[in-house]
mmCIF file of C-alpha atoms and ligand atoms in Angstrom:
data_model
loop_
_atom_site.group_PDB
_atom_site.id
_atom_site.type_symbol
_atom_site.label_atom_id
_atom_site.label_comp_id
_atom_site.label_asym_id
_atom_site.label_seq_id
_atom_site.Cartn_x
_atom_site.Cartn_y
_atom_site.Cartn_z
ATOM 1 C CA VAL X 1 44.386 -39.676 -2.616
ATOM 2 C CA SER X 2 45.342 -40.200 -6.261
ATOM 3 C CA ARG X 3 48.889 -40.193 -7.576
ATOM 4 C CA ALA X 4 48.221 -37.010 -9.566
ATOM 5 C CA ALA X 5 46.925 -35.208 -6.470
ATOM 6 C CA GLN X 6 49.955 -36.320 -4.462
ATOM 7 C CA LEU X 7 52.323 -35.061 -7.145
ATOM 8 C CA CYS X 8 50.537 -31.702 -7.357
ATOM 9 C CA ALA X 9 50.710 -31.308 -3.585
ATOM 10 C CA ALA X 10 54.421 -32.151 -3.612
ATOM 11 C CA LEU X 11 55.255 -29.718 -6.441
ATOM 12 C CA ALA X 12 55.806 -26.798 -4.084
ATOM 13 C CA SER X 13 58.654 -28.670 -2.381
ATOM 14 C CA GLY X 14 60.800 -28.046 -5.447
ATOM 15 C CA ASP X 15 61.535 -31.724 -6.058
ATOM 16 C CA ARG X 16 62.617 -32.015 -9.701
ATOM 17 C CA ARG X 17 61.433 -35.615 -10.005
ATOM 18 C CA VAL X 18 57.924 -34.533 -9.028
ATOM 19 C CA LEU X 19 58.042 -31.827 -11.673
ATOM 20 C CA ALA X 20 59.286 -34.314 -14.282
ATOM 21 C CA ARG X 21 56.456 -36.733 -13.482
ATOM 22 C CA LEU X 22 53.807 -34.048 -13.790
ATOM 23 C CA LEU X 23 55.247 -33.048 -17.154
ATOM 24 C CA THR X 24 55.032 -36.666 -18.274
ATOM 25 C CA ILE X 25 51.380 -36.764 -17.255
ATOM 26 C CA VAL X 26 50.428 -33.712 -19.302
ATOM 27 C CA GLU X 27 52.510 -34.891 -22.218
ATOM 28 C CA ASP X 28 51.181 -38.421 -22.525
ATOM 29 C CA GLY X 29 49.378 -39.442 -19.383
ATOM 30 C CA SER X 30 45.848 -40.760 -19.145
ATOM 31 C CA GLU X 31 42.960 -38.407 -19.778
ATOM 32 C CA GLN X 32 41.884 -38.804 -16.150
ATOM 33 C CA GLU X 33 45.285 -37.851 -14.705
ATOM 34 C CA ARG X 34 45.734 -34.942 -17.099
ATOM 35 C CA ARG X 35 42.378 -33.527 -16.097
ATOM 36 C CA GLU X 36 43.241 -33.816 -12.448
ATOM 37 C CA VAL X 37 46.610 -32.114 -12.828
ATOM 38 C CA ILE X 38 45.218 -29.231 -14.886
ATOM 39 C CA ALA X 39 42.226 -28.708 -12.595
ATOM 40 C CA THR X 40 44.458 -28.671 -9.512
ATOM 41 C CA LEU X 41 47.255 -26.456 -10.819
ATOM 42 C CA HIS X 42 45.318 -23.950 -12.910
ATOM 43 C CA PRO X 43 43.728 -22.023 -10.013
ATOM 44 C CA ILE X 44 47.021 -21.705 -8.106
ATOM 45 C CA ALA X 45 49.642 -21.207 -10.827
ATOM 46 C CA PRO X 46 51.114 -17.710 -10.943
ATOM 47 C CA ARG X 47 51.385 -16.038 -14.327
ATOM 48 C CA ALA X 48 54.751 -16.855 -15.916
ATOM 49 C CA ARG X 49 56.265 -15.183 -18.942
ATOM 50 C CA VAL X 50 56.397 -17.400 -22.033
ATOM 51 C CA ILE X 51 59.121 -16.680 -24.584
ATOM 52 C CA GLY X 52 58.952 -18.468 -27.935
ATOM 53 C CA ILE X 53 62.220 -19.060 -29.801
ATOM 54 C CA THR X 54 61.759 -20.202 -33.355
ATOM 55 C CA GLY X 55 63.612 -20.433 -36.651
ATOM 56 C CA ALA X 56 65.132 -22.868 -39.124
ATOM 57 C CA PRO X 57 67.401 -25.725 -37.996
ATOM 58 C CA GLY X 58 71.007 -24.693 -37.384
ATOM 59 C CA VAL X 59 70.490 -20.934 -37.076
ATOM 60 C CA GLY X 60 71.436 -21.089 -33.395
ATOM 61 C CA LYS X 61 68.126 -21.283 -31.506
ATOM 62 C CA SER X 62 69.554 -23.546 -28.823
ATOM 63 C CA SER X 63 72.671 -21.398 -28.508
ATOM 64 C CA VAL X 64 70.502 -18.278 -28.172
ATOM 65 C CA THR X 65 68.283 -20.059 -25.642
ATOM 66 C CA ASN X 66 71.358 -21.055 -23.696
ATOM 67 C CA ALA X 67 72.662 -17.480 -23.639
ATOM 68 C CA ILE X 68 69.239 -16.126 -22.626
ATOM 69 C CA ILE X 69 69.105 -18.625 -19.759
ATOM 70 C CA MET X 70 72.440 -17.325 -18.468
ATOM 71 C CA ALA X 71 71.284 -13.704 -18.707
ATOM 72 C CA LEU X 72 67.983 -14.399 -16.949
ATOM 73 C CA ARG X 73 69.712 -16.416 -14.235
ATOM 74 C CA ALA X 74 72.022 -13.461 -13.632
ATOM 75 C CA ASP X 75 68.825 -11.448 -13.019
ATOM 76 C CA GLY X 76 67.775 -14.055 -10.463
ATOM 77 C CA ARG X 77 64.897 -15.431 -12.513
ATOM 78 C CA ARG X 78 64.036 -19.125 -12.631
ATOM 79 C CA VAL X 79 63.925 -20.445 -16.180
ATOM 80 C CA ALA X 80 62.240 -23.476 -17.738
ATOM 81 C CA VAL X 81 62.788 -24.617 -21.312
ATOM 82 C CA ILE X 82 60.421 -26.677 -23.430
ATOM 83 C CA ALA X 83 62.501 -27.881 -26.365
ATOM 84 C CA VAL X 84 60.185 -29.215 -29.009
ATOM 85 C CA ASP X 85 61.719 -32.214 -30.676
ATOM 86 C CA PRO X 86 60.779 -32.355 -34.350
ATOM 87 C CA SER X 87 61.173 -36.155 -34.458
ATOM 88 C CA SER X 88 63.078 -35.684 -37.676
ATOM 89 C CA PRO X 89 66.150 -37.680 -38.663
ATOM 90 C CA PHE X 90 67.700 -34.544 -40.189
ATOM 91 C CA THR X 91 68.031 -32.706 -36.917
ATOM 92 C CA GLY X 92 68.943 -35.683 -34.743
ATOM 93 C CA GLY X 93 72.547 -34.523 -34.533
ATOM 94 C CA ALA X 94 71.623 -30.990 -33.599
ATOM 95 C CA LEU X 95 69.360 -32.240 -30.833
ATOM 96 C CA LEU X 96 72.142 -34.331 -29.396
ATOM 97 C CA GLY X 97 74.230 -31.150 -29.390
ATOM 98 C CA ASP X 98 71.388 -29.338 -27.632
ATOM 99 C CA ARG X 99 71.311 -31.912 -24.871
ATOM 100 C CA ILE X 100 75.017 -31.615 -24.245
ATOM 101 C CA ARG X 101 74.854 -27.820 -24.185
ATOM 102 C CA MET X 102 71.838 -27.724 -21.935
ATOM 103 C CA GLN X 103 73.643 -29.960 -19.448
ATOM 104 C CA VAL X 104 75.754 -26.960 -18.525
ATOM 105 C CA HIS X 105 72.711 -25.888 -16.527
ATOM 106 C CA HIS X 106 72.121 -29.296 -15.021
ATOM 107 C CA ALA X 107 73.556 -28.460 -11.638
ATOM 108 C CA ASP X 108 71.458 -25.283 -11.441
ATOM 109 C CA ASP X 109 68.199 -25.662 -9.529
ATOM 110 C CA GLY X 110 66.809 -22.546 -11.193
ATOM 111 C CA VAL X 111 66.870 -24.114 -14.655
ATOM 112 C CA PHE X 112 64.800 -26.996 -15.967
ATOM 113 C CA VAL X 113 65.013 -28.222 -19.562
ATOM 114 C CA ARG X 114 62.406 -30.544 -20.964
ATOM 115 C CA SER X 115 62.322 -32.056 -24.450
ATOM 116 C CA MET X 116 58.927 -32.697 -25.908
ATOM 117 C CA ALA X 117 58.133 -34.641 -29.067
ATOM 118 C CA ALA X 118 56.017 -32.623 -31.475
ATOM 119 C CA ARG X 119 53.796 -35.599 -32.193
ATOM 120 C CA SER X 120 53.590 -37.074 -28.735
ATOM 121 C CA ARG X 121 49.933 -36.245 -28.373
ATOM 122 C CA LEU X 122 46.973 -35.695 -30.596
ATOM 123 C CA GLY X 123 46.847 -31.990 -31.264
ATOM 124 C CA GLY X 124 50.628 -31.849 -31.039
ATOM 125 C CA LEU X 125 52.397 -28.901 -29.553
ATOM 126 C CA ALA X 126 49.262 -26.790 -29.537
ATOM 127 C CA ALA X 127 47.697 -29.124 -26.992
ATOM 128 C CA ALA X 128 50.593 -30.257 -24.810
ATOM 129 C CA ALA X 129 52.833 -27.178 -24.545
ATOM 130 C CA PRO X 130 50.367 -24.876 -22.738
ATOM 131 C CA GLU X 131 49.794 -27.596 -20.166
ATOM 132 C CA ALA X 132 53.521 -28.079 -19.661
ATOM 133 C CA ALA X 133 53.843 -24.294 -19.301
ATOM 134 C CA LEU X 134 51.131 -24.378 -16.642
ATOM 135 C CA VAL X 135 53.029 -27.043 -14.691
ATOM 136 C CA PHE X 136 56.218 -24.956 -14.858
ATOM 137 C CA ALA X 137 54.376 -21.824 -13.720
ATOM 138 C CA ALA X 138 52.886 -23.727 -10.783
ATOM 139 C CA ALA X 139 56.400 -24.931 -9.922
ATOM 140 C CA GLY X 140 57.509 -21.310 -9.590
ATOM 141 C CA TYR X 141 59.404 -20.734 -12.832
ATOM 142 C CA ASP X 142 59.356 -17.068 -13.872
ATOM 143 C CA ASP X 143 60.211 -17.567 -17.517
ATOM 144 C CA ILE X 144 59.297 -20.421 -19.818
ATOM 145 C CA ILE X 145 61.226 -20.598 -23.077
ATOM 146 C CA VAL X 146 59.639 -22.685 -25.823
ATOM 147 C CA GLU X 147 62.138 -23.612 -28.521
ATOM 148 C CA THR X 148 60.714 -25.064 -31.717
ATOM 149 C CA VAL X 149 62.497 -26.321 -34.784
ATOM 150 C CA GLY X 150 61.025 -26.394 -38.222
ATOM 151 C CA VAL X 151 58.961 -24.309 -40.515
ATOM 152 C CA GLY X 152 55.250 -23.793 -40.653
ATOM 153 C CA GLN X 153 52.612 -24.677 -38.144
ATOM 154 C CA SER X 154 54.927 -25.113 -35.164
ATOM 155 C CA GLU X 155 55.956 -21.435 -35.346
ATOM 156 C CA ILE X 156 52.366 -20.345 -35.435
ATOM 157 C CA ASP X 157 51.628 -22.571 -32.444
ATOM 158 C CA VAL X 158 54.526 -21.087 -30.522
ATOM 159 C CA ALA X 159 53.391 -17.574 -31.318
ATOM 160 C CA ALA X 160 49.947 -18.348 -29.943
ATOM 161 C CA LEU X 161 51.405 -19.649 -26.687
ATOM 162 C CA ALA X 162 54.159 -17.101 -26.170
ATOM 163 C CA ASP X 163 53.966 -13.605 -24.755
ATOM 164 C CA THR X 164 56.862 -12.772 -27.011
ATOM 165 C CA THR X 165 58.004 -14.672 -30.091
ATOM 166 C CA VAL X 166 61.647 -14.392 -31.118
ATOM 167 C CA LEU X 167 62.525 -15.387 -34.674
ATOM 168 C CA VAL X 168 66.175 -16.381 -35.020
ATOM 169 C CA MET X 169 67.911 -16.207 -38.366
ATOM 170 C CA ALA X 170 71.504 -16.559 -39.522
ATOM 171 C CA PRO X 171 73.355 -15.254 -42.569
ATOM 172 C CA GLY X 172 73.781 -17.331 -45.677
ATOM 173 C CA MET X 173 70.688 -19.502 -45.322
ATOM 174 C CA GLY X 174 68.085 -17.548 -47.293
ATOM 175 C CA ASP X 175 66.115 -17.353 -44.078
ATOM 176 C CA ALA X 176 64.555 -13.934 -44.517
ATOM 177 C CA VAL X 177 62.903 -14.852 -47.758
ATOM 178 C CA GLN X 178 61.806 -18.227 -46.421
ATOM 179 C CA ALA X 179 60.404 -16.678 -43.266
ATOM 180 C CA ALA X 180 58.480 -14.076 -45.198
ATOM 181 C CA LYS X 181 57.012 -16.739 -47.446
ATOM 182 C CA ALA X 182 55.890 -18.830 -44.504
ATOM 183 C CA GLY X 183 54.232 -15.803 -42.920
ATOM 184 C CA ILE X 184 56.497 -16.144 -39.918
ATOM 185 C CA LEU X 185 57.668 -12.549 -39.960
ATOM 186 C CA GLU X 186 54.115 -11.567 -39.097
ATOM 187 C CA VAL X 187 54.062 -13.477 -35.844
ATOM 188 C CA ALA X 188 57.604 -12.498 -34.796
ATOM 189 C CA ASP X 189 57.889 -9.808 -32.105
ATOM 190 C CA VAL X 190 61.679 -9.677 -32.025
ATOM 191 C CA LEU X 191 64.004 -10.578 -34.885
ATOM 192 C CA VAL X 192 67.476 -11.912 -34.223
ATOM 193 C CA VAL X 193 70.298 -12.050 -36.721
ATOM 194 C CA ASN X 194 72.483 -14.623 -35.002
ATOM 195 C CA LYS X 195 75.988 -15.625 -36.109
ATOM 196 C CA ALA X 196 76.701 -11.939 -36.565
ATOM 197 C CA ASP X 197 80.370 -12.946 -36.605
ATOM 198 C CA GLN X 198 79.775 -14.608 -39.971
ATOM 199 C CA PRO X 199 79.818 -12.886 -43.372
ATOM 200 C CA GLY X 200 76.446 -11.761 -44.663
ATOM 201 C CA ALA X 201 74.968 -10.630 -41.338
ATOM 202 C CA GLY X 202 74.667 -7.025 -42.490
ATOM 203 C CA MET X 203 73.036 -8.107 -45.727
ATOM 204 C CA LEU X 204 70.479 -10.253 -43.886
ATOM 205 C CA GLU X 205 69.703 -7.403 -41.526
ATOM 206 C CA SER X 206 69.020 -4.907 -44.327
ATOM 207 C CA GLU X 207 66.933 -7.496 -46.161
ATOM 208 C CA LEU X 208 64.824 -7.911 -43.010
ATOM 209 C CA ARG X 209 64.535 -4.175 -42.521
ATOM 210 C CA THR X 210 63.174 -3.758 -46.021
ATOM 211 C CA MET X 211 60.643 -6.532 -45.507
ATOM 212 C CA LEU X 212 59.460 -5.012 -42.235
ATOM 213 C CA GLU X 213 59.031 -1.610 -43.844
ATOM 214 C CA VAL X 214 56.964 -3.092 -46.644
ATOM 215 C CA GLY X 215 54.901 -5.034 -44.122
ATOM 216 C CA HIS X 216 54.268 -2.046 -41.866
ATOM 217 C CA ALA X 217 53.415 0.288 -44.701
ATOM 218 C CA ALA X 218 50.466 -2.036 -45.321
ATOM 219 C CA LEU X 219 49.102 -1.598 -41.781
ATOM 220 C CA PRO X 220 46.362 0.974 -41.164
ATOM 221 C CA PRO X 221 47.653 4.072 -39.323
ATOM 222 C CA GLY X 222 47.114 4.169 -35.562
ATOM 223 C CA ASP X 223 46.768 0.413 -35.340
ATOM 224 C CA GLY X 224 47.634 0.088 -31.661
ATOM 225 C CA VAL X 225 46.161 0.421 -28.180
ATOM 226 C CA ASP X 226 47.964 3.686 -27.566
ATOM 227 C CA GLY X 227 48.110 4.690 -31.210
ATOM 228 C CA THR X 228 51.488 3.078 -31.726
ATOM 229 C CA VAL X 229 52.512 -0.069 -33.526
ATOM 230 C CA TRP X 230 55.122 -2.441 -32.201
ATOM 231 C CA VAL X 231 57.780 -2.614 -34.844
ATOM 232 C CA PRO X 232 59.851 -5.755 -34.238
ATOM 233 C CA PRO X 233 63.407 -4.723 -33.389
ATOM 234 C CA ILE X 234 66.198 -6.439 -35.297
ATOM 235 C CA LEU X 235 69.057 -7.465 -33.033
ATOM 236 C CA ARG X 236 72.410 -8.967 -33.859
ATOM 237 C CA THR X 237 73.844 -11.700 -31.654
ATOM 238 C CA VAL X 238 76.796 -14.020 -31.460
ATOM 239 C CA ALA X 239 75.082 -16.524 -29.217
ATOM 240 C CA VAL X 240 78.110 -18.722 -28.637
ATOM 241 C CA ARG X 241 79.897 -15.716 -27.093
ATOM 242 C CA SER X 242 76.762 -14.232 -25.462
ATOM 243 C CA GLU X 243 77.216 -11.060 -27.529
ATOM 244 C CA GLY X 244 74.085 -8.968 -27.967
ATOM 245 C CA VAL X 245 72.146 -11.170 -25.582
ATOM 246 C CA ARG X 246 71.632 -8.555 -22.866
ATOM 247 C CA GLU X 247 69.985 -6.314 -25.488
ATOM 248 C CA LEU X 248 67.875 -9.255 -26.620
ATOM 249 C CA VAL X 249 66.657 -9.940 -23.079
ATOM 250 C CA GLU X 250 65.783 -6.253 -22.717
ATOM 251 C CA ALA X 251 63.848 -6.232 -25.989
ATOM 252 C CA ILE X 252 61.909 -9.305 -24.869
ATOM 253 C CA GLY X 253 61.097 -7.565 -21.588
ATOM 254 C CA ALA X 254 59.979 -4.396 -23.351
ATOM 255 C CA HIS X 255 57.688 -6.349 -25.618
ATOM 256 C CA ALA X 256 56.202 -8.601 -22.934
ATOM 257 C CA GLU X 257 55.284 -5.579 -20.826
ATOM 258 C CA ARG X 258 53.462 -3.654 -23.485
ATOM 259 C CA GLU X 259 49.918 -4.156 -24.667
ATOM 260 C CA PRO X 260 49.474 -6.901 -27.230
ATOM 261 C CA ARG X 261 48.891 -6.147 -30.860
ATOM 262 C CA PRO X 262 45.194 -5.340 -31.021
ATOM 263 C CA ARG X 263 44.654 -6.658 -34.527
ATOM 264 C CA ALA X 264 44.646 -10.122 -32.981
ATOM 265 C CA LEU X 265 41.322 -9.457 -31.220
ATOM 266 C CA SER X 266 38.319 -7.244 -31.705
ATOM 267 C CA SER X 267 37.945 -4.541 -29.064
ATOM 268 C CA ALA X 268 34.805 -6.227 -27.709
ATOM 269 C CA ASP X 269 36.900 -9.194 -26.669
ATOM 270 C CA THR X 270 39.041 -7.179 -24.311
ATOM 271 C CA VAL X 271 36.143 -6.401 -22.002
ATOM 272 C CA ASP X 272 35.116 -9.195 -19.669
ATOM 273 C CA ALA X 273 31.642 -9.932 -18.332
ATOM 274 C CA SER X 274 32.057 -7.654 -15.333
ATOM 275 C CA GLY X 275 32.925 -4.765 -17.635
ATOM 276 C CA GLY X 276 36.585 -4.715 -16.620
ATOM 277 C CA THR X 277 39.374 -5.159 -19.083
ATOM 278 C CA VAL X 278 41.322 -8.372 -19.248
ATOM 279 C CA ASP X 279 44.740 -9.103 -20.632
ATOM 280 C CA ALA X 280 43.962 -9.447 -24.331
ATOM 281 C CA ARG X 281 46.954 -11.625 -24.958
ATOM 282 C CA GLU X 282 45.994 -14.049 -22.248
ATOM 283 C CA LEU X 283 42.423 -14.011 -23.474
ATOM 284 C CA LEU X 284 43.542 -14.921 -26.966
ATOM 285 C CA ARG X 285 45.718 -17.691 -25.623
ATOM 286 C CA SER X 286 42.957 -19.094 -23.405
ATOM 287 C CA ARG X 287 40.492 -18.996 -26.248
ATOM 288 C CA ARG X 288 42.810 -20.984 -28.445
ATOM 289 C CA TRP X 289 43.607 -23.414 -25.644
ATOM 290 C CA VAL X 290 39.953 -24.143 -24.891
ATOM 291 C CA LEU X 291 39.138 -24.502 -28.574
ATOM 292 C CA GLU X 292 42.063 -26.863 -29.113
ATOM 293 C CA LEU X 293 40.943 -29.056 -26.223
ATOM 294 C CA ALA X 294 37.319 -29.055 -27.348
ATOM 295 C CA LEU X 295 38.309 -29.999 -30.900
ATOM 296 C CA GLY X 296 40.431 -32.841 -29.537
ATOM 297 C CA VAL X 297 37.453 -34.227 -27.605
ATOM 298 C CA LEU X 298 35.201 -33.793 -30.610
ATOM 299 C CA ARG X 299 37.594 -35.566 -32.963
ATOM 300 C CA GLU X 300 37.948 -38.403 -30.537
ATOM 301 C CA ARG X 301 34.201 -38.848 -29.935
ATOM 302 C CA LEU X 302 33.161 -38.516 -33.544
ATOM 303 C CA GLY X 303 36.056 -40.710 -34.677
ATOM 304 C CA ARG X 304 34.892 -43.689 -32.674
ATOM 305 C CA SER X 305 31.200 -43.225 -33.452
ATOM 306 C CA GLU X 306 29.520 -46.213 -35.167
ATOM 307 C CA ARG X 307 27.449 -43.713 -37.056
ATOM 308 C CA LEU X 308 30.625 -42.656 -38.879
ATOM 309 C CA ASP X 309 30.993 -46.126 -40.406
ATOM 310 C CA GLU X 310 27.371 -46.132 -41.547
ATOM 311 C CA LEU X 311 27.683 -42.658 -43.014
ATOM 312 C CA ALA X 312 30.958 -43.501 -44.766
ATOM 313 C CA ALA X 313 29.285 -46.506 -46.374
ATOM 314 C CA ALA X 314 26.370 -44.304 -47.444
ATOM 315 C CA VAL X 315 28.785 -41.850 -49.030
ATOM 316 C CA VAL X 316 30.462 -44.693 -50.946
ATOM 317 C CA ASP X 317 27.039 -45.844 -52.214
ATOM 318 C CA ARG X 318 26.186 -42.267 -53.227
ATOM 319 C CA ARG X 319 23.129 -42.365 -50.960
ATOM 320 C CA VAL X 320 24.401 -39.363 -48.942
ATOM 321 C CA ASP X 321 26.761 -36.614 -50.031
ATOM 322 C CA PRO X 322 29.787 -35.989 -47.767
ATOM 323 C CA LEU X 323 28.634 -32.594 -46.459
ATOM 324 C CA SER X 324 25.236 -33.941 -45.452
ATOM 325 C CA ALA X 325 26.987 -36.927 -43.870
ATOM 326 C CA ALA X 326 29.121 -34.539 -41.806
ATOM 327 C CA ASP X 327 25.973 -32.715 -40.683
ATOM 328 C CA ARG X 328 24.383 -35.990 -39.632
ATOM 329 C CA LEU X 329 27.511 -37.051 -37.766
ATOM 330 C CA LEU X 330 27.526 -33.757 -35.877
ATOM 331 C CA ALA X 331 23.839 -34.230 -35.119
ATOM 332 C CA THR X 332 24.731 -37.324 -33.087
ATOM 333 C CA LEU X 333 26.256 -34.998 -30.512
ATOM 334 C CA ARG X 334 23.561 -33.778 -28.193
ATOM 335 C CA VAL X 335 24.232 -31.311 -25.453
ATOM 336 C CA GLY X 336 23.340 -32.955 -22.179
ATOM 337 C CA GLU X 337 23.926 -36.494 -23.388
ATOM 338 C CA HIS X 338 27.541 -36.313 -22.347
ATOM 339 C CA GLU X 339 28.630 -35.597 -18.868
ATOM 340 C CA VAL X 340 30.139 -32.154 -18.616
ATOM 341 C CA PRO X 341 33.480 -32.429 -16.842
HETATM 342 N N1 LIG O 401 79.874 -18.713 -35.581
HETATM 343 C C1 LIG O 401 78.782 -18.872 -34.849
HETATM 344 N N2 LIG O 401 78.257 -20.100 -34.673
HETATM 345 C C2 LIG O 401 77.151 -20.218 -33.931
HETATM 346 C C3 LIG O 401 76.537 -19.107 -33.322
HETATM 347 N N3 LIG O 401 75.434 -19.546 -32.652
HETATM 348 C C4 LIG O 401 75.375 -20.877 -32.848
HETATM 349 N N4 LIG O 401 76.415 -21.294 -33.607
HETATM 350 C C5 LIG O 401 76.711 -22.668 -34.049
HETATM 351 O O1 LIG O 401 75.708 -23.076 -34.973
HETATM 352 C C6 LIG O 401 75.421 -24.452 -34.835
HETATM 353 C C7 LIG O 401 73.937 -24.656 -34.631
HETATM 354 O O2 LIG O 401 73.546 -24.070 -33.408
HETATM 355 P P1 LIG O 401 72.259 -24.537 -32.585
HETATM 356 O O3 LIG O 401 72.139 -23.635 -31.423
HETATM 357 O O4 LIG O 401 72.314 -26.004 -32.304
HETATM 358 O O5 LIG O 401 71.116 -24.247 -33.658
HETATM 359 P P2 LIG O 401 69.569 -24.674 -33.659
HETATM 360 O O6 LIG O 401 69.446 -25.891 -34.506
HETATM 361 O O7 LIG O 401 68.850 -23.523 -34.279
HETATM 362 O O8 LIG O 401 69.150 -24.923 -32.241
HETATM 363 C C8 LIG O 401 76.256 -24.937 -33.662
HETATM 364 O O9 LIG O 401 77.417 -25.566 -34.158
HETATM 365 C C9 LIG O 401 76.607 -23.669 -32.925
HETATM 366 O O10 LIG O 401 77.812 -23.764 -32.216
HETATM 367 C C10 LIG O 401 77.122 -17.814 -33.488
HETATM 368 O O11 LIG O 401 76.635 -16.783 -33.019
HETATM 369 N N5 LIG O 401 78.229 -17.769 -34.288
HETATM 370 MG MG1 LIG O 402 68.134 -26.491 -31.284
#
């Protein structure tokens, strides 16, 4: 029996070291071990709720996460956290702070915090985080919180993985404007104005409200499964004092339970082969997951192809144009030539 199989079998015992080792495998283990872990755990893992927490550095994401953990624990739920490490020197101090804060939960068996480097694997967060979430679900965690720092792609990745994406902002940082520019407001399901004890919280909230109204006025009427549109609620919190956090947890629950925004998928996609309906959100997530994995394999195979060197040389010599070269490179892939795992 392989090491991966042994670890998977031992996961149910609740041993935290076993869990940690499985997470290491999906994060940067060998291809062989990763495959084994995913294939073993996927059929048996219950469906866990994934909550994405995103926003600029310093707005209080970790503090909010911490307060949410406490609220969910009070409800008797088991909570896992995937804290995505930006590998940036600018936030090194904040991450150290995160670690210290998260240690409050260290003695609690119902909480598991895992840091993950954004660049630890090819494909980044998009590839590794869903697999880590699968391991946590198989280990019996009810809620998986994914905290990401930074602006841009990482938020979009989180939104694709999460059932509910929470965008945290704080007064006095120009966050609302920044978020709108980065298109982040569009993927946020719940908006949090944290540090509501600081001046400018009311101003930030009204700024956000205006932006949401403008955004929703642009939506076609009746854009929703039941004819309604989910309008992201704006909640105020003082995370360090757990103020407003019960309301936040309730808003997350309300969102996670409702039907997903249908504009993400065409209606044809919500009907499976047997004619029954499937969870559109999960379908979207699975689609992205499979595509991400397939692209990773493709990049790897094409990248080490000798044909690529020949074609690159031909492009340099102007014998082949780059688009035709790409076509020829793709033509080296033949269905059936590679073993299907
Ligand atoms: N005044 C105030 N400070 C807060 C609040 N939430 C977080 N902070 C502080 O803001 C700083 C950054 O918080 P942190 O959770 O590490 O932010 P992150 O970088 O987004 O994860 C820390 O010093 C926190 O103590 C809050 O609601 N009010
Ligand atoms: Mg943080």
